[in-house]
Short mmCIF file of C-alpha atoms in Angstrom, two decimals:
data_model
loop_
_atom_site.label_atom_id
_atom_site.label_comp_id
_atom_site.label_asym_id
_atom_site.label_seq_id
_atom_site.Cartn_x
_atom_site.Cartn_y
_atom_site.Cartn_z
CA MET A 1 40.08 96.48 -31.11
CA THR A 2 40.25 99.99 -32.01
CA ASP A 3 37.11 102.41 -32.98
CA THR A 4 38.22 102.48 -36.49
CA MET A 5 38.06 98.20 -36.54
CA THR A 6 34.60 98.44 -34.79
CA ARG A 7 32.60 101.64 -36.29
CA ARG A 8 31.68 103.66 -39.29
CA THR A 9 30.68 107.19 -40.06
CA LEU A 10 27.74 106.94 -42.29
CA GLY A 11 28.70 108.71 -45.91
CA LYS A 12 28.91 112.53 -45.16
CA SER A 13 26.36 112.17 -41.73
CA ALA A 14 27.78 112.28 -38.55
CA ILE A 15 25.75 109.03 -37.49
CA GLU A 16 28.29 106.23 -36.35
CA VAL A 17 27.12 102.84 -36.13
CA SER A 18 28.98 99.20 -36.20
CA ALA A 19 31.32 98.15 -38.81
CA LEU A 20 29.18 94.88 -39.63
CA GLY A 21 25.70 95.26 -39.58
CA LEU A 22 23.14 92.30 -40.61
CA GLY A 23 20.99 91.55 -43.03
CA CYS A 24 17.29 90.05 -42.48
CA TRP A 25 16.66 88.61 -45.76
CA ALA A 26 16.98 84.80 -44.30
CA ILE A 27 14.79 85.39 -41.27
CA GLY A 28 11.80 86.51 -43.81
CA GLY A 29 11.80 82.60 -44.35
CA PRO A 30 10.59 81.48 -48.00
CA PHE A 31 8.33 83.44 -50.59
CA SER A 32 8.10 82.83 -54.11
CA THR A 33 7.81 84.48 -57.61
CA PRO A 34 5.81 82.54 -60.25
CA ASP A 35 9.14 80.76 -60.93
CA VAL A 36 11.26 80.58 -58.25
CA VAL A 37 11.44 80.01 -54.47
CA SER A 38 13.27 83.44 -53.08
CA GLY A 39 14.11 82.53 -49.64
CA TYR A 40 16.94 80.54 -47.50
CA GLY A 41 14.52 77.76 -46.16
CA SER A 42 12.35 77.55 -43.33
CA VAL A 43 13.23 79.82 -39.91
CA ASP A 44 12.66 80.12 -36.19
CA ASP A 45 11.10 82.90 -35.40
CA GLU A 46 12.17 82.57 -31.91
CA GLU A 47 15.46 81.99 -32.34
CA SER A 48 15.74 84.78 -35.29
CA VAL A 49 14.70 86.83 -32.12
CA ARG A 50 16.95 85.88 -30.03
CA ALA A 51 19.81 86.29 -32.54
CA ILE A 52 18.87 89.99 -32.92
CA HIS A 53 19.22 90.31 -29.55
CA ARG A 54 22.50 88.75 -29.02
CA ALA A 55 23.59 90.94 -32.00
CA LEU A 56 22.32 94.31 -29.87
CA GLU A 57 24.40 93.03 -26.86
CA LEU A 58 27.45 92.54 -29.24
CA GLY A 59 27.60 96.08 -30.17
CA VAL A 60 25.47 96.07 -33.51
CA THR A 61 23.77 98.70 -34.30
CA ILE A 62 22.62 98.70 -38.00
CA PHE A 63 19.91 96.00 -39.32
CA ASP A 64 19.12 95.85 -43.57
CA THR A 65 16.00 94.58 -44.46
CA ALA A 66 13.35 94.35 -47.25
CA ASP A 67 9.66 94.67 -47.74
CA VAL A 68 9.61 91.37 -49.64
CA TYR A 69 11.96 89.54 -47.53
CA GLY A 70 9.11 87.21 -46.57
CA CYS A 71 6.38 89.07 -47.86
CA GLY A 72 6.71 91.41 -45.02
CA HIS A 73 7.70 88.71 -42.34
CA SER A 74 11.09 90.04 -42.21
CA GLU A 75 10.15 93.56 -41.17
CA ARG A 76 7.81 92.07 -38.78
CA ILE A 77 10.50 90.16 -36.93
CA LEU A 78 12.81 92.87 -36.80
CA GLY A 79 10.40 95.18 -35.24
CA GLN A 80 9.18 93.06 -33.02
CA ALA A 81 12.93 91.96 -31.91
CA LEU A 82 14.09 95.74 -31.29
CA GLY A 83 10.97 96.62 -29.60
CA LYS A 84 11.72 99.51 -26.93
CA ARG A 85 15.48 99.21 -28.57
CA ARG A 86 14.66 100.61 -32.25
CA HIS A 87 15.99 103.86 -31.18
CA GLU A 88 19.52 102.63 -30.42
CA VAL A 89 19.86 100.67 -33.79
CA PHE A 90 19.65 102.12 -37.79
CA ILE A 91 16.85 100.29 -40.00
CA ALA A 92 17.69 100.09 -43.15
CA THR A 93 14.97 98.87 -45.48
CA LYS A 94 13.94 98.49 -49.32
CA PHE A 95 11.23 98.78 -51.56
CA GLY A 96 10.41 98.66 -55.00
CA ASN A 97 8.58 94.85 -55.20
CA GLN A 98 4.63 94.30 -54.82
CA PHE A 99 3.70 91.11 -52.79
CA ASP A 100 0.92 89.52 -51.21
CA GLU A 101 1.71 88.64 -47.89
CA ALA A 102 -1.12 86.32 -47.37
CA THR A 103 0.31 83.82 -50.39
CA ARG A 104 3.78 85.04 -49.57
CA MET A 105 3.98 85.37 -52.96
CA LYS A 106 5.71 88.25 -55.01
CA THR A 107 3.44 89.92 -57.77
CA GLY A 108 5.28 91.90 -59.66
CA ALA A 109 7.27 95.58 -59.51
CA MET A 110 6.71 99.33 -58.53
CA ASN A 111 4.53 100.82 -61.35
CA ASP A 112 3.32 104.28 -60.52
CA PRO A 113 6.20 105.56 -57.69
CA GLN A 114 3.64 108.37 -57.00
CA THR A 115 0.77 105.77 -55.55
CA TYR A 116 3.19 103.21 -54.58
CA VAL A 117 6.63 104.50 -52.71
CA ARG A 118 4.41 105.90 -50.50
CA ARG A 119 2.12 103.28 -49.55
CA ALA A 120 4.88 100.93 -49.41
CA CYS A 121 6.74 103.22 -46.48
CA GLU A 122 3.60 103.24 -44.93
CA ASP A 123 3.38 99.31 -44.81
CA SER A 124 6.89 99.00 -43.84
CA LEU A 125 6.45 101.67 -40.56
CA ARG A 126 3.77 99.35 -39.85
CA ARG A 127 5.84 96.23 -39.67
CA LEU A 128 8.77 97.89 -38.26
CA GLN A 129 6.75 99.34 -35.10
CA THR A 130 8.43 102.57 -35.95
CA ASP A 131 7.42 106.00 -36.88
CA TYR A 132 10.47 106.56 -39.36
CA ILE A 133 12.78 104.61 -41.22
CA ASP A 134 16.82 105.51 -41.14
CA LEU A 135 17.44 104.42 -44.46
CA TYR A 136 14.72 103.92 -47.69
CA GLN A 137 16.45 102.16 -50.78
CA ILE A 138 15.35 101.34 -53.92
CA HIS A 139 15.56 97.17 -54.37
CA LEU A 140 15.12 97.61 -58.18
CA GLY A 141 18.97 97.32 -59.60
CA ASP A 142 17.93 98.17 -62.82
CA TYR A 143 15.05 100.33 -62.41
CA ASP A 144 14.40 102.79 -65.07
CA LEU A 145 16.33 106.21 -64.62
CA GLU A 146 14.10 108.71 -65.77
CA ARG A 147 11.71 107.30 -63.35
CA ALA A 148 13.85 106.89 -60.54
CA LEU A 149 14.55 110.83 -60.80
CA GLU A 150 10.47 110.76 -59.66
CA VAL A 151 11.22 108.40 -57.23
CA ARG A 152 14.08 110.55 -55.69
CA GLU A 153 11.77 113.39 -55.56
CA ILE A 154 9.30 111.78 -53.69
CA LEU A 155 12.00 110.17 -51.31
CA GLU A 156 12.84 113.78 -50.80
CA GLN A 157 9.22 114.35 -49.69
CA LEU A 158 9.28 111.57 -47.26
CA VAL A 159 12.40 113.26 -45.48
CA THR A 160 10.48 116.50 -45.24
CA GLU A 161 7.66 114.62 -43.74
CA GLY A 162 10.07 112.74 -41.56
CA LYS A 163 8.85 109.44 -42.46
CA ILE A 164 12.43 108.58 -43.33
CA ARG A 165 15.91 109.91 -42.69
CA PHE A 166 17.98 109.09 -45.77
CA TYR A 167 17.54 107.07 -48.90
CA GLY A 168 19.56 105.02 -51.43
CA TRP A 169 20.26 102.31 -53.99
CA SER A 170 20.62 98.88 -53.65
CA THR A 171 22.45 98.74 -57.08
CA ASP A 172 25.50 97.10 -58.65
CA ASP A 173 25.23 99.82 -61.53
CA ALA A 174 27.27 103.13 -61.47
CA GLU A 175 25.22 105.15 -63.60
CA ARG A 176 22.07 104.69 -61.41
CA ALA A 177 24.37 105.07 -57.93
CA ARG A 178 25.76 108.31 -59.30
CA LEU A 179 22.10 109.75 -60.10
CA PHE A 180 20.84 109.08 -56.84
CA ALA A 181 23.91 110.14 -55.08
CA GLN A 182 23.13 113.54 -56.44
CA GLY A 183 20.11 113.80 -54.07
CA GLU A 184 20.21 115.99 -50.61
CA HIS A 185 19.64 113.29 -48.41
CA CYS A 186 21.14 110.33 -50.53
CA LEU A 187 23.31 108.56 -47.78
CA ALA A 188 24.13 105.13 -48.93
CA ILE A 189 24.73 102.78 -52.03
CA GLN A 190 24.33 99.12 -51.75
CA THR A 191 26.10 96.93 -53.56
CA GLN A 192 27.32 93.22 -53.58
CA LEU A 193 30.97 93.10 -52.57
CA ASN A 194 33.25 89.74 -51.70
CA LEU A 195 36.11 87.69 -52.78
CA PHE A 196 34.33 86.33 -55.79
CA GLU A 197 32.33 89.54 -56.92
CA ARG A 198 32.72 93.34 -56.75
CA HIS A 199 31.59 96.54 -58.40
CA SER A 200 34.87 99.09 -58.16
CA ASP A 201 33.13 101.63 -60.33
CA VAL A 202 30.39 101.86 -57.77
CA LEU A 203 32.45 102.10 -55.02
CA THR A 204 34.17 105.08 -56.63
CA VAL A 205 31.04 106.77 -57.06
CA CYS A 206 30.59 106.33 -52.94
CA GLN A 207 33.84 107.72 -52.78
CA ASP A 208 33.26 110.60 -55.09
CA TYR A 209 29.93 111.79 -52.95
CA GLN A 210 30.91 110.77 -49.50
CA LEU A 211 28.29 108.01 -49.46
CA ALA A 212 28.29 104.77 -47.44
CA CYS A 213 28.74 101.55 -48.74
CA ILE A 214 26.57 98.78 -47.70
CA ASN A 215 27.53 95.67 -48.74
CA ARG A 216 25.39 92.92 -49.29
CA GLY A 217 26.52 89.38 -49.86
CA PRO A 218 29.56 89.72 -48.17
CA LEU A 219 29.61 85.57 -47.49
CA ALA A 220 28.40 85.00 -51.14
CA MET A 221 24.89 83.53 -49.78
CA GLY A 222 27.07 81.22 -47.63
CA LEU A 223 29.26 79.97 -50.00
CA LEU A 224 32.51 81.72 -47.84
CA THR A 225 31.79 80.15 -44.98
CA GLY A 226 33.25 76.66 -46.08
CA LYS A 227 30.16 74.61 -45.05
CA TYR A 228 28.88 73.84 -48.23
CA THR A 229 30.75 71.90 -50.91
CA SER A 230 27.72 70.66 -52.93
CA ARG A 231 24.18 71.48 -53.70
CA LYS A 232 22.81 68.50 -51.94
CA GLN A 233 23.37 70.53 -49.04
CA ILE A 234 20.69 72.77 -49.70
CA GLY A 235 17.77 72.31 -48.03
CA PRO A 236 13.84 72.74 -49.51
CA GLU A 237 12.57 76.06 -50.31
CA ASP A 238 15.98 77.87 -50.87
CA ILE A 239 16.92 80.16 -53.20
CA ARG A 240 20.37 78.69 -53.73
CA LEU A 241 18.54 75.60 -55.73
CA SER A 242 17.84 77.89 -58.37
CA GLN A 243 19.55 78.10 -61.46
CA LEU A 244 19.85 82.41 -61.46
CA SER A 245 22.61 83.59 -62.92
CA TRP A 246 23.69 85.57 -60.07
CA ASN A 247 23.09 82.54 -57.66
CA TYR A 248 26.67 81.11 -56.68
CA PHE A 249 25.51 78.06 -55.64
CA ASN A 250 23.96 77.29 -59.43
CA SER A 251 25.35 74.47 -60.85
CA GLU A 252 27.38 76.21 -63.61
CA ARG A 253 29.12 78.38 -61.11
CA LEU A 254 29.90 76.11 -57.89
CA PRO A 255 32.22 73.83 -59.21
CA GLY A 256 35.06 77.09 -60.20
CA LEU A 257 34.05 79.11 -56.98
CA LEU A 258 34.55 76.01 -54.51
CA ALA A 259 37.96 75.33 -56.35
CA CYS A 260 38.84 79.17 -55.96
CA LEU A 261 37.83 79.16 -52.33
CA GLU A 262 40.25 76.18 -51.66
CA GLN A 263 42.91 78.03 -52.97
CA VAL A 264 42.49 80.92 -50.75
CA ARG A 265 41.07 79.25 -47.54
CA ASP A 266 44.72 79.02 -45.82
CA ILE A 267 45.50 82.91 -46.53
CA LEU A 268 42.06 83.86 -45.04
CA THR A 269 42.27 81.41 -41.54
CA ALA A 270 46.18 82.00 -41.17
CA ASP A 271 45.83 84.12 -38.36
CA GLY A 272 43.10 82.15 -36.36
CA ARG A 273 39.84 83.46 -37.54
CA THR A 274 36.86 81.07 -39.42
CA LEU A 275 36.68 81.04 -43.30
CA ALA A 276 33.49 83.16 -42.85
CA GLN A 277 35.60 86.39 -40.56
CA GLY A 278 38.79 85.91 -43.21
CA ALA A 279 35.87 86.76 -46.01
CA LEU A 280 34.88 89.79 -43.83
CA GLY A 281 38.20 90.60 -43.13
CA TRP A 282 39.23 91.07 -46.49
CA ILE A 283 36.14 93.08 -47.33
CA TRP A 284 37.43 95.92 -44.80
CA ALA A 285 41.03 95.43 -46.44
CA PHE A 286 39.77 95.96 -49.86
CA ASN A 287 37.84 98.87 -49.06
CA GLU A 288 37.96 100.50 -45.18
CA GLN A 289 34.48 102.41 -45.63
CA SER A 290 32.60 99.08 -46.40
CA ILE A 291 29.89 97.87 -43.83
CA PRO A 292 29.24 94.35 -44.67
CA ILE A 293 25.62 92.95 -43.80
CA PRO A 294 26.11 89.16 -43.51
CA GLY A 295 22.50 87.22 -43.47
CA PHE A 296 21.58 85.34 -40.08
CA LYS A 297 18.91 82.84 -39.06
CA THR A 298 20.69 81.92 -35.65
CA VAL A 299 22.41 83.12 -32.75
CA LYS A 300 26.02 81.13 -33.31
CA GLN A 301 26.01 82.86 -36.70
CA VAL A 302 25.63 86.27 -35.17
CA GLU A 303 28.38 85.37 -32.86
CA GLU A 304 30.71 83.70 -35.32
CA ASN A 305 30.25 86.97 -37.46
CA VAL A 306 30.39 89.88 -35.07
CA ALA A 307 33.79 88.42 -33.93
CA ALA A 308 35.26 89.29 -37.36
CA MET A 309 35.34 92.71 -35.46
CA GLN A 310 37.98 91.40 -33.57
CA TYR A 311 40.72 90.38 -36.01
CA GLY A 312 39.54 93.19 -37.90
CA PRO A 313 40.82 93.85 -41.81
CA LEU A 314 43.36 91.32 -43.30
CA SER A 315 46.76 92.33 -43.75
CA GLN A 316 48.10 93.97 -47.03
CA HIS A 317 50.30 90.76 -47.40
CA GLN A 318 47.10 88.70 -47.31
CA MET A 319 45.59 90.91 -49.66
CA ARG A 320 48.37 90.34 -52.10
CA GLN A 321 48.81 86.84 -51.90
CA ILE A 322 44.72 86.34 -52.32
CA GLU A 323 44.73 88.92 -55.67
CA GLU A 324 47.67 86.87 -56.77
CA ILE A 325 45.88 83.76 -56.39
CA LEU A 326 42.76 85.51 -57.85
CA GLY A 327 44.61 86.59 -60.87
CA ARG A 328 45.79 83.21 -61.72
CA VAL A 329 42.33 81.61 -61.77
CA SER A 330 40.71 84.41 -63.78
CA ASP A 331 43.57 84.02 -66.23
CA ASN A 332 43.26 80.14 -66.49
CA ALA A 333 39.30 80.74 -66.67
CA ALA A 334 40.10 82.89 -69.42
CA ARG A 335 41.97 80.80 -71.60
CA GLY A 336 39.75 78.00 -70.78
#
């Protein structure tokens, strides 16, 4: 493996991290809004800690979480697992939601930034057992643009105070990404990117402003692992049972996506990769600066995902084959 396959420089900084990070939504365990369960089912905290330790052994140096994942639980587990090795890694977390840790209930969204942002940051620092956050990201993808300017100013203050090193926005909206990109210490935009979904205009903003591109959902909520063929395989207290429009497992989207996956399966696995490793290789080939952050709940999942770096990006031939198939699928769907 070459360094270009296993390492990434974060945007315009000189900071190097692993080309693959870990997303820590799933290890937060179940939490809820008044309308839907928002976790990925039950978790084993001891296994979560073992998985993080294994990731460190394998060279993973970037971990992405959010205060609302498990209503604080994900941050707590990550902080506990990293312990004295915190200085070896780059921690990205997110803010923007209000919640009750005791009931694990999401209760609303950021209201007054002047009081909310600073309090949320202090709470995350405490849960993560650290005195600084490397990357602090807005977790509301459609947050008001004018108020976002106010938030950006507060984040600059937190940088000056040493509470955070950089900030960013988790959004699929290019206009919002561009607004934050103009901030002095904006380092990254987090956007959805996988075989089924891409936001090329957001990737263009990252390129134009020399920002790191962190990719959530690289395995489409687990669909691109090939382990799921039916909603019946999803356990209780799992957001994938919801009918949310962006859920790849909702009953309207799932059949078409499964059919599409079946058509590209052999290409993704042609050189000995697992399906998940092929899907990650597609991301690196599509955008060489991307840092995918697949989720995990077990040591085995971490080992499989990290091993994708041994293969690196898909070949251009594989990419062309996949694009041809995806184009045909899209055309057929349009004709419907």
